[in-house]
Amino acid sequence: MIEMLLDATVRASTPILLATLGALINERAGIINLGIEGLMLMGALAGFAAALGSGSLFVGILAAFFAAMLGGAIHALITVPLKGNQIVSGLALTMFGIGVTSLFGRDLVGRTLDGFQRLAIPGLSRLPVVGKPFFNQDILIYLSFLLVAAIAIFLFHTRWGLALRTIGEFPAVADTSGIPVSRYRFLAVMIGSGIVGLGGAYLSLAYTPMWMENMAAGRGWIAVALVIFASWKSGRALFGAYLFGGITALQLRFQAMGTTVSAHILQMMPYLFTILVLVVSTMRLKKGAARQPASLGLPYDREDRT
């Protein structure tokens, strides 16, 4: 029972985790991106269509990454060189993603393909309780583990990561030090958006290998909240995503068991928890227990240094 619940938790958490990691990179550079939901849908559709057309799931992964990266480039163009409102641009990107995927994906609705299969890690997959949930999964889940570690190492143990964090905190200081602020921000938004697209690809190529309209189902908004909950750190993002995934897996298990609680109430659980997380995270920010990047959401103009 516990092993099955853990397995369901890992699988339900992975798209949220990937989306959260991508959003985290955006915000570490000082750019708020509320287009995560739209980017996930772009990645999901592009990945499914490319995999279906080419017969290769790996082509689907690449297509998802680059489609979401191009979508992120729109947001980057508006918010970095044009210094547009980041909130409005992100919301517009979400609406654009929902609309464009509904339009171009209408002929793919209901079609299926053979998604990613589980790859057992010899020895580790036989461990009791944790073997199957963590060491007998598909390649995208393993990739999510690697990305958590890679992003933590990049941000806190490399010169480029230090530069990115400095840009998110004090862009004028970074500029004075010779760091190209606009270039870093533009690349961070594009690469972070590509990682978000991988979260969408997981939905259409592994979790439910098919295309459905709006299949992100609010996971992008959960990812936005989780970045705050995680205090902009990838390790905490892993914990937060798995917490949400566990709630999702639990409510599905309750429905399968035939509980008398209304299915609508059970489906509300992850989103109610999102609201709770936002309340708690906001309180922690006000008390100083957590701190967001100082220049988050603020455009940078080198001619107007303060």
PDB file of C-alpha atoms in Angstrom:
ATOM      1  CA  MET A   1       0.000   0.000   0.000  1.00  0.00           C
ATOM      2  CA  ILE A   2       2.746   2.468   0.989  1.00  0.00           C
ATOM      3  CA  GLU A   3       4.867   1.463  -2.008  1.00  0.00           C
ATOM      4  CA  MET A   4       1.941   2.033  -4.382  1.00  0.00           C
ATOM      5  CA  LEU A   5       1.174   5.402  -2.822  1.00  0.00           C
ATOM      6  CA  LEU A   6       4.829   6.477  -3.074  1.00  0.00           C
ATOM      7  CA  ASP A   7       4.955   5.369  -6.695  1.00  0.00           C
ATOM      8  CA  ALA A   8       1.807   7.341  -7.518  1.00  0.00           C
ATOM      9  CA  THR A   9       3.226  10.341  -5.638  1.00  0.00           C
ATOM     10  CA  VAL A  10       6.462  10.361  -7.660  1.00  0.00           C
ATOM     11  CA  ARG A  11       4.608  10.149 -10.951  1.00  0.00           C
ATOM     12  CA  ALA A  12       2.063  12.818 -10.014  1.00  0.00           C
ATOM     13  CA  SER A  13       4.800  15.130  -8.694  1.00  0.00           C
ATOM     14  CA  THR A  14       7.162  15.066 -11.676  1.00  0.00           C
ATOM     15  CA  PRO A  15       5.346  17.527 -13.999  1.00  0.00           C
ATOM     16  CA  ILE A  16       4.901  19.956 -11.104  1.00  0.00           C
ATOM     17  CA  LEU A  17       8.560  19.586 -10.110  1.00  0.00           C
ATOM     18  CA  LEU A  18       9.855  20.253 -13.621  1.00  0.00           C
ATOM     19  CA  ALA A  19       7.591  23.285 -13.994  1.00  0.00           C
ATOM     20  CA  THR A  20       8.697  24.602 -10.598  1.00  0.00           C
ATOM     21  CA  LEU A  21      12.389  24.237 -11.479  1.00  0.00           C
ATOM     22  CA  GLY A  22      11.872  26.171 -14.699  1.00  0.00           C
ATOM     23  CA  ALA A  23       9.957  28.934 -12.929  1.00  0.00           C
ATOM     24  CA  LEU A  24      12.666  29.052 -10.253  1.00  0.00           C
ATOM     25  CA  ILE A  25      15.356  29.823 -12.853  1.00  0.00           C
ATOM     26  CA  ASN A  26      13.177  32.612 -14.252  1.00  0.00           C
ATOM     27  CA  GLU A  27      12.703  34.199 -10.857  1.00  0.00           C
ATOM     28  CA  ARG A  28      16.329  33.822  -9.794  1.00  0.00           C
ATOM     29  CA  ALA A  29      17.078  36.141 -12.711  1.00  0.00           C
ATOM     30  CA  GLY A  30      14.491  38.629 -11.435  1.00  0.00           C
ATOM     31  CA  ILE A  31      11.741  37.813 -13.951  1.00  0.00           C
ATOM     32  CA  ILE A  32       8.274  36.752 -12.807  1.00  0.00           C
ATOM     33  CA  ASN A  33       6.680  34.332 -15.249  1.00  0.00           C
ATOM     34  CA  LEU A  34       2.979  33.632 -14.781  1.00  0.00           C
ATOM     35  CA  GLY A  35       2.871  31.896 -18.151  1.00  0.00           C
ATOM     36  CA  ILE A  36       3.911  28.525 -16.690  1.00  0.00           C
ATOM     37  CA  GLU A  37       0.520  26.938 -17.366  1.00  0.00           C
ATOM     38  CA  GLY A  38       0.627  27.998 -21.028  1.00  0.00           C
ATOM     39  CA  LEU A  39       4.230  26.837 -21.425  1.00  0.00           C
ATOM     40  CA  MET A  40       3.365  23.414 -20.018  1.00  0.00           C
ATOM     41  CA  LEU A  41       0.576  23.072 -22.567  1.00  0.00           C
ATOM     42  CA  MET A  42       2.898  24.117 -25.404  1.00  0.00           C
ATOM     43  CA  GLY A  43       5.419  21.517 -24.293  1.00  0.00           C
ATOM     44  CA  ALA A  44       2.756  18.845 -23.936  1.00  0.00           C
ATOM     45  CA  LEU A  45       1.314  19.400 -27.418  1.00  0.00           C
ATOM     46  CA  ALA A  46       4.647  19.854 -29.206  1.00  0.00           C
ATOM     47  CA  GLY A  47       6.088  16.791 -27.498  1.00  0.00           C
ATOM     48  CA  PHE A  48       3.102  14.606 -28.307  1.00  0.00           C
ATOM     49  CA  ALA A  49       2.793  15.785 -31.920  1.00  0.00           C
ATOM     50  CA  ALA A  50       6.528  15.354 -32.581  1.00  0.00           C
ATOM     51  CA  ALA A  51       6.646  11.916 -30.969  1.00  0.00           C
ATOM     52  CA  LEU A  52       3.543  10.796 -32.851  1.00  0.00           C
ATOM     53  CA  GLY A  53       4.869  12.077 -36.173  1.00  0.00           C
ATOM     54  CA  SER A  54       8.450  10.846 -35.816  1.00  0.00           C
ATOM     55  CA  GLY A  55       7.862   7.696 -33.824  1.00  0.00           C
ATOM     56  CA  SER A  56      10.556   8.790 -31.342  1.00  0.00           C
ATOM     57  CA  LEU A  57       9.826   9.837 -27.778  1.00  0.00           C
ATOM     58  CA  PHE A  58      13.205  11.551 -27.553  1.00  0.00           C
ATOM     59  CA  VAL A  59      12.306  13.747 -30.532  1.00  0.00           C
ATOM     60  CA  GLY A  60       9.160  14.569 -28.576  1.00  0.00           C
ATOM     61  CA  ILE A  61      11.235  15.669 -25.567  1.00  0.00           C
ATOM     62  CA  LEU A  62      13.371  17.964 -27.720  1.00  0.00           C
ATOM     63  CA  ALA A  63      10.301  19.403 -29.431  1.00  0.00           C
ATOM     64  CA  ALA A  64       8.660  20.104 -26.081  1.00  0.00           C
ATOM     65  CA  PHE A  65      11.764  21.843 -24.774  1.00  0.00           C
ATOM     66  CA  PHE A  66      12.221  24.062 -27.827  1.00  0.00           C
ATOM     67  CA  ALA A  67       8.506  24.871 -28.208  1.00  0.00           C
ATOM     68  CA  ALA A  68       8.294  26.075 -24.616  1.00  0.00           C
ATOM     69  CA  MET A  69      11.627  27.859 -25.001  1.00  0.00           C
ATOM     70  CA  LEU A  70      10.253  29.784 -27.977  1.00  0.00           C
ATOM     71  CA  GLY A  71       7.153  30.622 -25.964  1.00  0.00           C
ATOM     72  CA  GLY A  72       9.419  31.840 -23.171  1.00  0.00           C
ATOM     73  CA  ALA A  73      11.312  33.968 -25.699  1.00  0.00           C
ATOM     74  CA  ILE A  74       8.111  35.962 -26.239  1.00  0.00           C
ATOM     75  CA  HIS A  75       7.923  36.695 -22.523  1.00  0.00           C
ATOM     76  CA  ALA A  76      11.653  37.469 -22.424  1.00  0.00           C
ATOM     77  CA  LEU A  77      11.366  39.888 -25.347  1.00  0.00           C
ATOM     78  CA  ILE A  78       8.526  41.786 -23.716  1.00  0.00           C
ATOM     79  CA  THR A  79       9.989  41.915 -20.211  1.00  0.00           C
ATOM     80  CA  VAL A  80      13.744  42.298 -20.758  1.00  0.00           C
ATOM     81  CA  PRO A  81      14.578  44.630 -23.683  1.00  0.00           C
ATOM     82  CA  LEU A  82      11.081  46.173 -23.910  1.00  0.00           C
ATOM     83  CA  LYS A  83      10.694  46.339 -20.096  1.00  0.00           C
ATOM     84  CA  GLY A  84       7.005  45.449 -20.254  1.00  0.00           C
ATOM     85  CA  ASN A  85       4.864  44.528 -17.275  1.00  0.00           C
ATOM     86  CA  GLN A  86       5.890  41.025 -16.248  1.00  0.00           C
ATOM     87  CA  ILE A  87       2.542  40.101 -14.673  1.00  0.00           C
ATOM     88  CA  VAL A  88       0.514  41.099 -17.711  1.00  0.00           C
ATOM     89  CA  SER A  89       2.944  39.426 -20.108  1.00  0.00           C
ATOM     90  CA  GLY A  90       2.871  36.171 -18.133  1.00  0.00           C
ATOM     91  CA  LEU A  91      -0.912  36.074 -17.975  1.00  0.00           C
ATOM     92  CA  ALA A  92      -1.087  36.767 -21.701  1.00  0.00           C
ATOM     93  CA  LEU A  93       1.359  33.917 -22.314  1.00  0.00           C
ATOM     94  CA  THR A  94      -0.867  31.531 -20.386  1.00  0.00           C
ATOM     95  CA  MET A  95      -3.934  32.558 -22.386  1.00  0.00           C
ATOM     96  CA  PHE A  96      -1.921  32.303 -25.595  1.00  0.00           C
ATOM     97  CA  GLY A  97      -0.738  28.801 -24.666  1.00  0.00           C
ATOM     98  CA  ILE A  98      -4.255  27.626 -23.883  1.00  0.00           C
ATOM     99  CA  GLY A  99      -5.609  29.052 -27.122  1.00  0.00           C
ATOM    100  CA  VAL A 100      -2.866  27.957 -29.502  1.00  0.00           C
ATOM    101  CA  THR A 101      -2.759  24.392 -28.152  1.00  0.00           C
ATOM    102  CA  SER A 102      -6.543  24.077 -28.338  1.00  0.00           C
ATOM    103  CA  LEU A 103      -6.434  25.261 -31.959  1.00  0.00           C
ATOM    104  CA  PHE A 104      -3.561  23.152 -33.250  1.00  0.00           C
ATOM    105  CA  GLY A 105      -4.248  20.157 -31.050  1.00  0.00           C
ATOM    106  CA  ARG A 106      -7.902  19.633 -31.916  1.00  0.00           C
ATOM    107  CA  ASP A 107      -7.120  16.912 -34.471  1.00  0.00           C
ATOM    108  CA  LEU A 108      -4.945  15.068 -31.937  1.00  0.00           C
ATOM    109  CA  VAL A 109      -7.489  14.882 -29.122  1.00  0.00           C
ATOM    110  CA  GLY A 110      -7.966  11.292 -28.009  1.00  0.00           C
ATOM    111  CA  ARG A 111      -5.048   9.874 -29.995  1.00  0.00           C
ATOM    112  CA  THR A 112      -2.581   7.811 -27.983  1.00  0.00           C
ATOM    113  CA  LEU A 113       0.966   6.503 -28.275  1.00  0.00           C
ATOM    114  CA  ASP A 114       3.256   4.165 -26.371  1.00  0.00           C
ATOM    115  CA  GLY A 115       4.783   6.380 -23.717  1.00  0.00           C
ATOM    116  CA  PHE A 116       8.013   6.063 -21.794  1.00  0.00           C
ATOM    117  CA  GLN A 117       8.505   2.713 -20.108  1.00  0.00           C
ATOM    118  CA  ARG A 118      10.029   2.117 -16.703  1.00  0.00           C
ATOM    119  CA  LEU A 119      13.783   1.573 -16.505  1.00  0.00           C
ATOM    120  CA  ALA A 120      14.851  -0.358 -13.427  1.00  0.00           C
ATOM    121  CA  ILE A 121      18.187   0.537 -11.835  1.00  0.00           C
ATOM    122  CA  PRO A 122      19.890  -2.795 -11.039  1.00  0.00           C
ATOM    123  CA  GLY A 123      20.016  -3.513  -7.337  1.00  0.00           C
ATOM    124  CA  LEU A 124      18.359  -0.312  -6.162  1.00  0.00           C
ATOM    125  CA  SER A 125      15.021  -1.159  -7.766  1.00  0.00           C
ATOM    126  CA  ARG A 126      14.785  -4.222  -5.512  1.00  0.00           C
ATOM    127  CA  LEU A 127      14.964  -2.224  -2.303  1.00  0.00           C
ATOM    128  CA  PRO A 128      11.873  -2.624  -0.106  1.00  0.00           C
ATOM    129  CA  VAL A 129       9.293   0.199  -0.141  1.00  0.00           C
ATOM    130  CA  VAL A 130      11.459   2.788  -1.994  1.00  0.00           C
ATOM    131  CA  GLY A 131      12.816   0.539  -4.752  1.00  0.00           C
ATOM    132  CA  LYS A 132       9.979   0.765  -7.258  1.00  0.00           C
ATOM    133  CA  PRO A 133       8.884   4.371  -6.497  1.00  0.00           C
ATOM    134  CA  PHE A 134      12.353   5.884  -6.934  1.00  0.00           C
ATOM    135  CA  PHE A 135      14.512   3.422  -8.864  1.00  0.00           C
ATOM    136  CA  ASN A 136      12.091   1.814 -11.299  1.00  0.00           C
ATOM    137  CA  GLN A 137      10.733   4.796 -13.187  1.00  0.00           C
ATOM    138  CA  ASP A 138      10.887   6.346 -16.640  1.00  0.00           C
ATOM    139  CA  ILE A 139      13.746   8.491 -17.902  1.00  0.00           C
ATOM    140  CA  LEU A 140      11.962  11.826 -17.378  1.00  0.00           C
ATOM    141  CA  ILE A 141      11.613  11.108 -13.661  1.00  0.00           C
ATOM    142  CA  TYR A 142      15.330  10.352 -13.435  1.00  0.00           C
ATOM    143  CA  LEU A 143      15.970  13.555 -15.373  1.00  0.00           C
ATOM    144  CA  SER A 144      13.961  15.522 -12.801  1.00  0.00           C
ATOM    145  CA  PHE A 145      16.192  14.139 -10.025  1.00  0.00           C
ATOM    146  CA  LEU A 146      19.300  15.178 -11.950  1.00  0.00           C
ATOM    147  CA  LEU A 147      17.922  18.653 -12.633  1.00  0.00           C
ATOM    148  CA  VAL A 148      17.290  19.284  -8.931  1.00  0.00           C
ATOM    149  CA  ALA A 149      20.947  18.567  -8.168  1.00  0.00           C
ATOM    150  CA  ALA A 150      22.276  20.296 -11.286  1.00  0.00           C
ATOM    151  CA  ILE A 151      20.356  23.521 -10.629  1.00  0.00           C
ATOM    152  CA  ALA A 152      21.488  23.609  -6.990  1.00  0.00           C
ATOM    153  CA  ILE A 153      25.119  23.134  -8.057  1.00  0.00           C
ATOM    154  CA  PHE A 154      24.776  25.718 -10.825  1.00  0.00           C
ATOM    155  CA  LEU A 155      23.231  28.392  -8.604  1.00  0.00           C
ATOM    156  CA  PHE A 156      25.459  28.022  -5.560  1.00  0.00           C
ATOM    157  CA  HIS A 157      28.715  26.504  -6.788  1.00  0.00           C
ATOM    158  CA  THR A 158      29.462  28.087 -10.174  1.00  0.00           C
ATOM    159  CA  ARG A 159      30.508  31.531 -11.362  1.00  0.00           C
ATOM    160  CA  TRP A 160      27.556  31.690 -13.786  1.00  0.00           C
ATOM    161  CA  GLY A 161      25.113  30.804 -11.027  1.00  0.00           C
ATOM    162  CA  LEU A 162      26.532  33.535  -8.798  1.00  0.00           C
ATOM    163  CA  ALA A 163      26.144  35.998 -11.667  1.00  0.00           C
ATOM    164  CA  LEU A 164      22.520  34.954 -12.178  1.00  0.00           C
ATOM    165  CA  ARG A 165      21.709  35.329  -8.487  1.00  0.00           C
ATOM    166  CA  THR A 166      23.403  38.727  -8.399  1.00  0.00           C
ATOM    167  CA  ILE A 167      21.289  39.859 -11.348  1.00  0.00           C
ATOM    168  CA  GLY A 168      18.143  38.794  -9.501  1.00  0.00           C
ATOM    169  CA  GLU A 169      19.236  40.649  -6.382  1.00  0.00           C
ATOM    170  CA  PHE A 170      21.220  43.697  -7.506  1.00  0.00           C
ATOM    171  CA  PRO A 171      21.304  44.054 -11.304  1.00  0.00           C
ATOM    172  CA  ALA A 172      23.080  47.422 -11.100  1.00  0.00           C
ATOM    173  CA  VAL A 173      25.932  45.815  -9.148  1.00  0.00           C
ATOM    174  CA  ALA A 174      26.106  42.975 -11.669  1.00  0.00           C
ATOM    175  CA  ASP A 175      26.161  45.477 -14.539  1.00  0.00           C
ATOM    176  CA  THR A 176      28.945  47.454 -12.900  1.00  0.00           C
ATOM    177  CA  SER A 177      30.919  44.213 -12.559  1.00  0.00           C
ATOM    178  CA  GLY A 178      30.689  43.635 -16.290  1.00  0.00           C
ATOM    179  CA  ILE A 179      27.921  41.023 -16.254  1.00  0.00           C
ATOM    180  CA  PRO A 180      25.534  41.419 -19.237  1.00  0.00           C
ATOM    181  CA  VAL A 181      22.274  41.690 -17.295  1.00  0.00           C
ATOM    182  CA  SER A 182      19.871  41.617 -20.243  1.00  0.00           C
ATOM    183  CA  ARG A 183      21.604  38.646 -21.878  1.00  0.00           C
ATOM    184  CA  TYR A 184      21.545  36.612 -18.661  1.00  0.00           C
ATOM    185  CA  ARG A 185      17.905  37.420 -18.016  1.00  0.00           C
ATOM    186  CA  PHE A 186      16.872  36.605 -21.581  1.00  0.00           C
ATOM    187  CA  LEU A 187      18.689  33.258 -21.525  1.00  0.00           C
ATOM    188  CA  ALA A 188      17.379  32.414 -18.041  1.00  0.00           C
ATOM    189  CA  VAL A 189      13.781  32.974 -19.144  1.00  0.00           C
ATOM    190  CA  MET A 190      14.239  30.884 -22.293  1.00  0.00           C
ATOM    191  CA  ILE A 191      16.056  27.973 -20.620  1.00  0.00           C
ATOM    192  CA  GLY A 192      13.723  28.004 -17.619  1.00  0.00           C
ATOM    193  CA  SER A 193      10.733  27.976 -19.977  1.00  0.00           C
ATOM    194  CA  GLY A 194      12.227  24.994 -21.821  1.00  0.00           C
ATOM    195  CA  ILE A 195      12.418  23.068 -18.540  1.00  0.00           C
ATOM    196  CA  VAL A 196       8.775  23.959 -17.890  1.00  0.00           C
ATOM    197  CA  GLY A 197       8.011  22.456 -21.315  1.00  0.00           C
ATOM    198  CA  LEU A 198       9.571  19.179 -20.141  1.00  0.00           C
ATOM    199  CA  GLY A 199       6.939  19.119 -17.406  1.00  0.00           C
ATOM    200  CA  GLY A 200       4.281  19.337 -20.097  1.00  0.00           C
ATOM    201  CA  ALA A 201       6.029  16.629 -22.115  1.00  0.00           C
ATOM    202  CA  TYR A 202       5.904  14.339 -19.113  1.00  0.00           C
ATOM    203  CA  LEU A 203       2.125  14.668 -19.057  1.00  0.00           C
ATOM    204  CA  SER A 204       1.629  13.741 -22.721  1.00  0.00           C
ATOM    205  CA  LEU A 205       4.484  11.242 -23.147  1.00  0.00           C
ATOM    206  CA  ALA A 206       4.598   9.401 -19.813  1.00  0.00           C
ATOM    207  CA  TYR A 207       1.881  10.186 -17.265  1.00  0.00           C
ATOM    208  CA  THR A 208      -1.049   9.909 -19.688  1.00  0.00           C
ATOM    209  CA  PRO A 209       0.497   9.336 -23.140  1.00  0.00           C
ATOM    210  CA  MET A 210      -2.138  11.171 -25.138  1.00  0.00           C
ATOM    211  CA  TRP A 211      -3.208  14.724 -25.894  1.00  0.00           C
ATOM    212  CA  MET A 212      -6.144  16.417 -24.181  1.00  0.00           C
ATOM    213  CA  GLU A 213      -7.026  20.087 -24.152  1.00  0.00           C
ATOM    214  CA  ASN A 214      -5.898  21.901 -20.999  1.00  0.00           C
ATOM    215  CA  MET A 215      -4.245  18.729 -19.723  1.00  0.00           C
ATOM    216  CA  ALA A 216      -1.968  20.766 -17.442  1.00  0.00           C
ATOM    217  CA  ALA A 217      -5.093  21.208 -15.285  1.00  0.00           C
ATOM    218  CA  GLY A 218      -3.716  23.995 -13.115  1.00  0.00           C
ATOM    219  CA  ARG A 219      -0.338  22.409 -12.435  1.00  0.00           C
ATOM    220  CA  GLY A 220       1.397  25.498 -13.789  1.00  0.00           C
ATOM    221  CA  TRP A 221      -0.263  27.679 -11.174  1.00  0.00           C
ATOM    222  CA  ILE A 222       0.735  25.227  -8.459  1.00  0.00           C
ATOM    223  CA  ALA A 223       4.325  25.496  -9.707  1.00  0.00           C
ATOM    224  CA  VAL A 224       4.182  29.300  -9.423  1.00  0.00           C
ATOM    225  CA  ALA A 225       3.117  28.971  -5.785  1.00  0.00           C
ATOM    226  CA  LEU A 226       5.729  26.314  -5.093  1.00  0.00           C
ATOM    227  CA  VAL A 227       8.605  28.586  -6.113  1.00  0.00           C
ATOM    228  CA  ILE A 228       7.672  30.852  -3.190  1.00  0.00           C
ATOM    229  CA  PHE A 229       7.141  27.867  -0.879  1.00  0.00           C
ATOM    230  CA  ALA A 230      10.584  26.554  -1.849  1.00  0.00           C
ATOM    231  CA  SER A 231      12.284  29.884  -1.079  1.00  0.00           C
ATOM    232  CA  TRP A 232      13.744  29.792  -4.598  1.00  0.00           C
ATOM    233  CA  LYS A 233      15.824  26.649  -3.884  1.00  0.00           C
ATOM    234  CA  SER A 234      15.645  23.479  -5.971  1.00  0.00           C
ATOM    235  CA  GLY A 235      15.932  21.058  -3.045  1.00  0.00           C
ATOM    236  CA  ARG A 236      12.928  22.594  -1.343  1.00  0.00           C
ATOM    237  CA  ALA A 237      11.120  22.603  -4.681  1.00  0.00           C
ATOM    238  CA  LEU A 238      11.545  18.814  -4.746  1.00  0.00           C
ATOM    239  CA  PHE A 239      10.018  18.538  -1.271  1.00  0.00           C
ATOM    240  CA  GLY A 240       7.142  20.869  -2.139  1.00  0.00           C
ATOM    241  CA  ALA A 241       6.347  19.148  -5.431  1.00  0.00           C
ATOM    242  CA  TYR A 242       6.311  15.740  -3.752  1.00  0.00           C
ATOM    243  CA  LEU A 243       4.060  17.101  -1.030  1.00  0.00           C
ATOM    244  CA  PHE A 244       1.564  18.263  -3.651  1.00  0.00           C
ATOM    245  CA  GLY A 245       1.976  15.031  -5.601  1.00  0.00           C
ATOM    246  CA  GLY A 246       1.269  13.065  -2.456  1.00  0.00           C
ATOM    247  CA  ILE A 247      -1.972  14.963  -1.913  1.00  0.00           C
ATOM    248  CA  THR A 248      -2.984  14.307  -5.524  1.00  0.00           C
ATOM    249  CA  ALA A 249      -2.137  10.615  -5.238  1.00  0.00           C
ATOM    250  CA  LEU A 250      -4.002  10.396  -1.946  1.00  0.00           C
ATOM    251  CA  GLN A 251      -7.182  11.922  -3.319  1.00  0.00           C
ATOM    252  CA  LEU A 252      -7.072   9.540  -6.304  1.00  0.00           C
ATOM    253  CA  ARG A 253      -6.591   6.616  -3.910  1.00  0.00           C
ATOM    254  CA  PHE A 254      -9.576   7.766  -1.852  1.00  0.00           C
ATOM    255  CA  GLN A 255     -11.722   7.874  -4.988  1.00  0.00           C
ATOM    256  CA  ALA A 256     -10.571   4.378  -6.006  1.00  0.00           C
ATOM    257  CA  MET A 257     -11.466   3.074  -2.557  1.00  0.00           C
ATOM    258  CA  GLY A 258     -15.027   4.324  -3.001  1.00  0.00           C
ATOM    259  CA  THR A 259     -15.025   6.830  -0.163  1.00  0.00           C
ATOM    260  CA  THR A 260     -18.271   8.593   0.660  1.00  0.00           C
ATOM    261  CA  VAL A 261     -16.583  11.995   0.442  1.00  0.00           C
ATOM    262  CA  SER A 262     -17.637  13.876  -2.688  1.00  0.00           C
ATOM    263  CA  ALA A 263     -15.239  13.446  -5.620  1.00  0.00           C
ATOM    264  CA  HIS A 264     -15.449  17.214  -6.221  1.00  0.00           C
ATOM    265  CA  ILE A 265     -14.158  17.910  -2.721  1.00  0.00           C
ATOM    266  CA  LEU A 266     -11.308  15.446  -3.202  1.00  0.00           C
ATOM    267  CA  GLN A 267     -10.353  17.066  -6.518  1.00  0.00           C
ATOM    268  CA  MET A 268     -10.213  20.425  -4.757  1.00  0.00           C
ATOM    269  CA  MET A 269      -7.600  19.227  -2.241  1.00  0.00           C
ATOM    270  CA  PRO A 270      -4.417  20.102  -4.199  1.00  0.00           C
ATOM    271  CA  TYR A 271      -5.716  23.577  -5.032  1.00  0.00           C
ATOM    272  CA  LEU A 272      -6.913  24.272  -1.502  1.00  0.00           C
ATOM    273  CA  PHE A 273      -3.458  23.284  -0.352  1.00  0.00           C
ATOM    274  CA  THR A 274      -1.988  25.698  -2.902  1.00  0.00           C
ATOM    275  CA  ILE A 275      -3.911  28.550  -1.269  1.00  0.00           C
ATOM    276  CA  LEU A 276      -2.690  27.436   2.149  1.00  0.00           C
ATOM    277  CA  VAL A 277       0.896  27.322   0.906  1.00  0.00           C
ATOM    278  CA  LEU A 278       0.607  30.852  -0.487  1.00  0.00           C
ATOM    279  CA  VAL A 279      -0.746  32.143   2.827  1.00  0.00           C
ATOM    280  CA  VAL A 280       2.009  30.460   4.842  1.00  0.00           C
ATOM    281  CA  SER A 281       4.731  31.496   2.396  1.00  0.00           C
ATOM    282  CA  THR A 282       3.555  35.113   2.432  1.00  0.00           C
ATOM    283  CA  MET A 283       3.619  35.129   6.225  1.00  0.00           C
ATOM    284  CA  ARG A 284       7.163  33.729   6.174  1.00  0.00           C
ATOM    285  CA  LEU A 285       8.248  36.452   3.759  1.00  0.00           C
ATOM    286  CA  LYS A 286       6.793  39.168   5.980  1.00  0.00           C
ATOM    287  CA  LYS A 287       8.517  37.741   9.049  1.00  0.00           C
ATOM    288  CA  GLY A 288      11.836  37.527   7.233  1.00  0.00           C
ATOM    289  CA  ALA A 289      12.041  33.735   7.467  1.00  0.00           C
ATOM    290  CA  ALA A 290      12.352  33.633   3.685  1.00  0.00           C
ATOM    291  CA  ARG A 291      13.455  36.264   1.201  1.00  0.00           C
ATOM    292  CA  GLN A 292      12.666  36.634  -2.463  1.00  0.00           C
ATOM    293  CA  PRO A 293      15.215  37.989  -4.965  1.00  0.00           C
ATOM    294  CA  ALA A 294      15.348  41.733  -4.271  1.00  0.00           C
ATOM    295  CA  SER A 295      14.795  42.761  -7.904  1.00  0.00           C
ATOM    296  CA  LEU A 296      12.098  40.206  -8.687  1.00  0.00           C
ATOM    297  CA  GLY A 297       9.555  41.725 -11.036  1.00  0.00           C
ATOM    298  CA  LEU A 298      11.514  44.955 -11.526  1.00  0.00           C
ATOM    299  CA  PRO A 299      12.795  45.861 -15.008  1.00  0.00           C
ATOM    300  CA  TYR A 300      16.396  47.013 -15.173  1.00  0.00           C
ATOM    301  CA  ASP A 301      17.456  50.166 -16.969  1.00  0.00           C
ATOM    302  CA  ARG A 302      21.169  50.832 -16.802  1.00  0.00           C
ATOM    303  CA  GLU A 303      20.507  54.534 -17.397  1.00  0.00           C
ATOM    304  CA  ASP A 304      18.399  54.717 -14.237  1.00  0.00           C
ATOM    305  CA  ARG A 305      20.545  53.080 -11.540  1.00  0.00           C
ATOM    306  CA  THR A 306      19.362  53.438  -7.956  1.00  0.00           C
TER     307      THR A 306
END
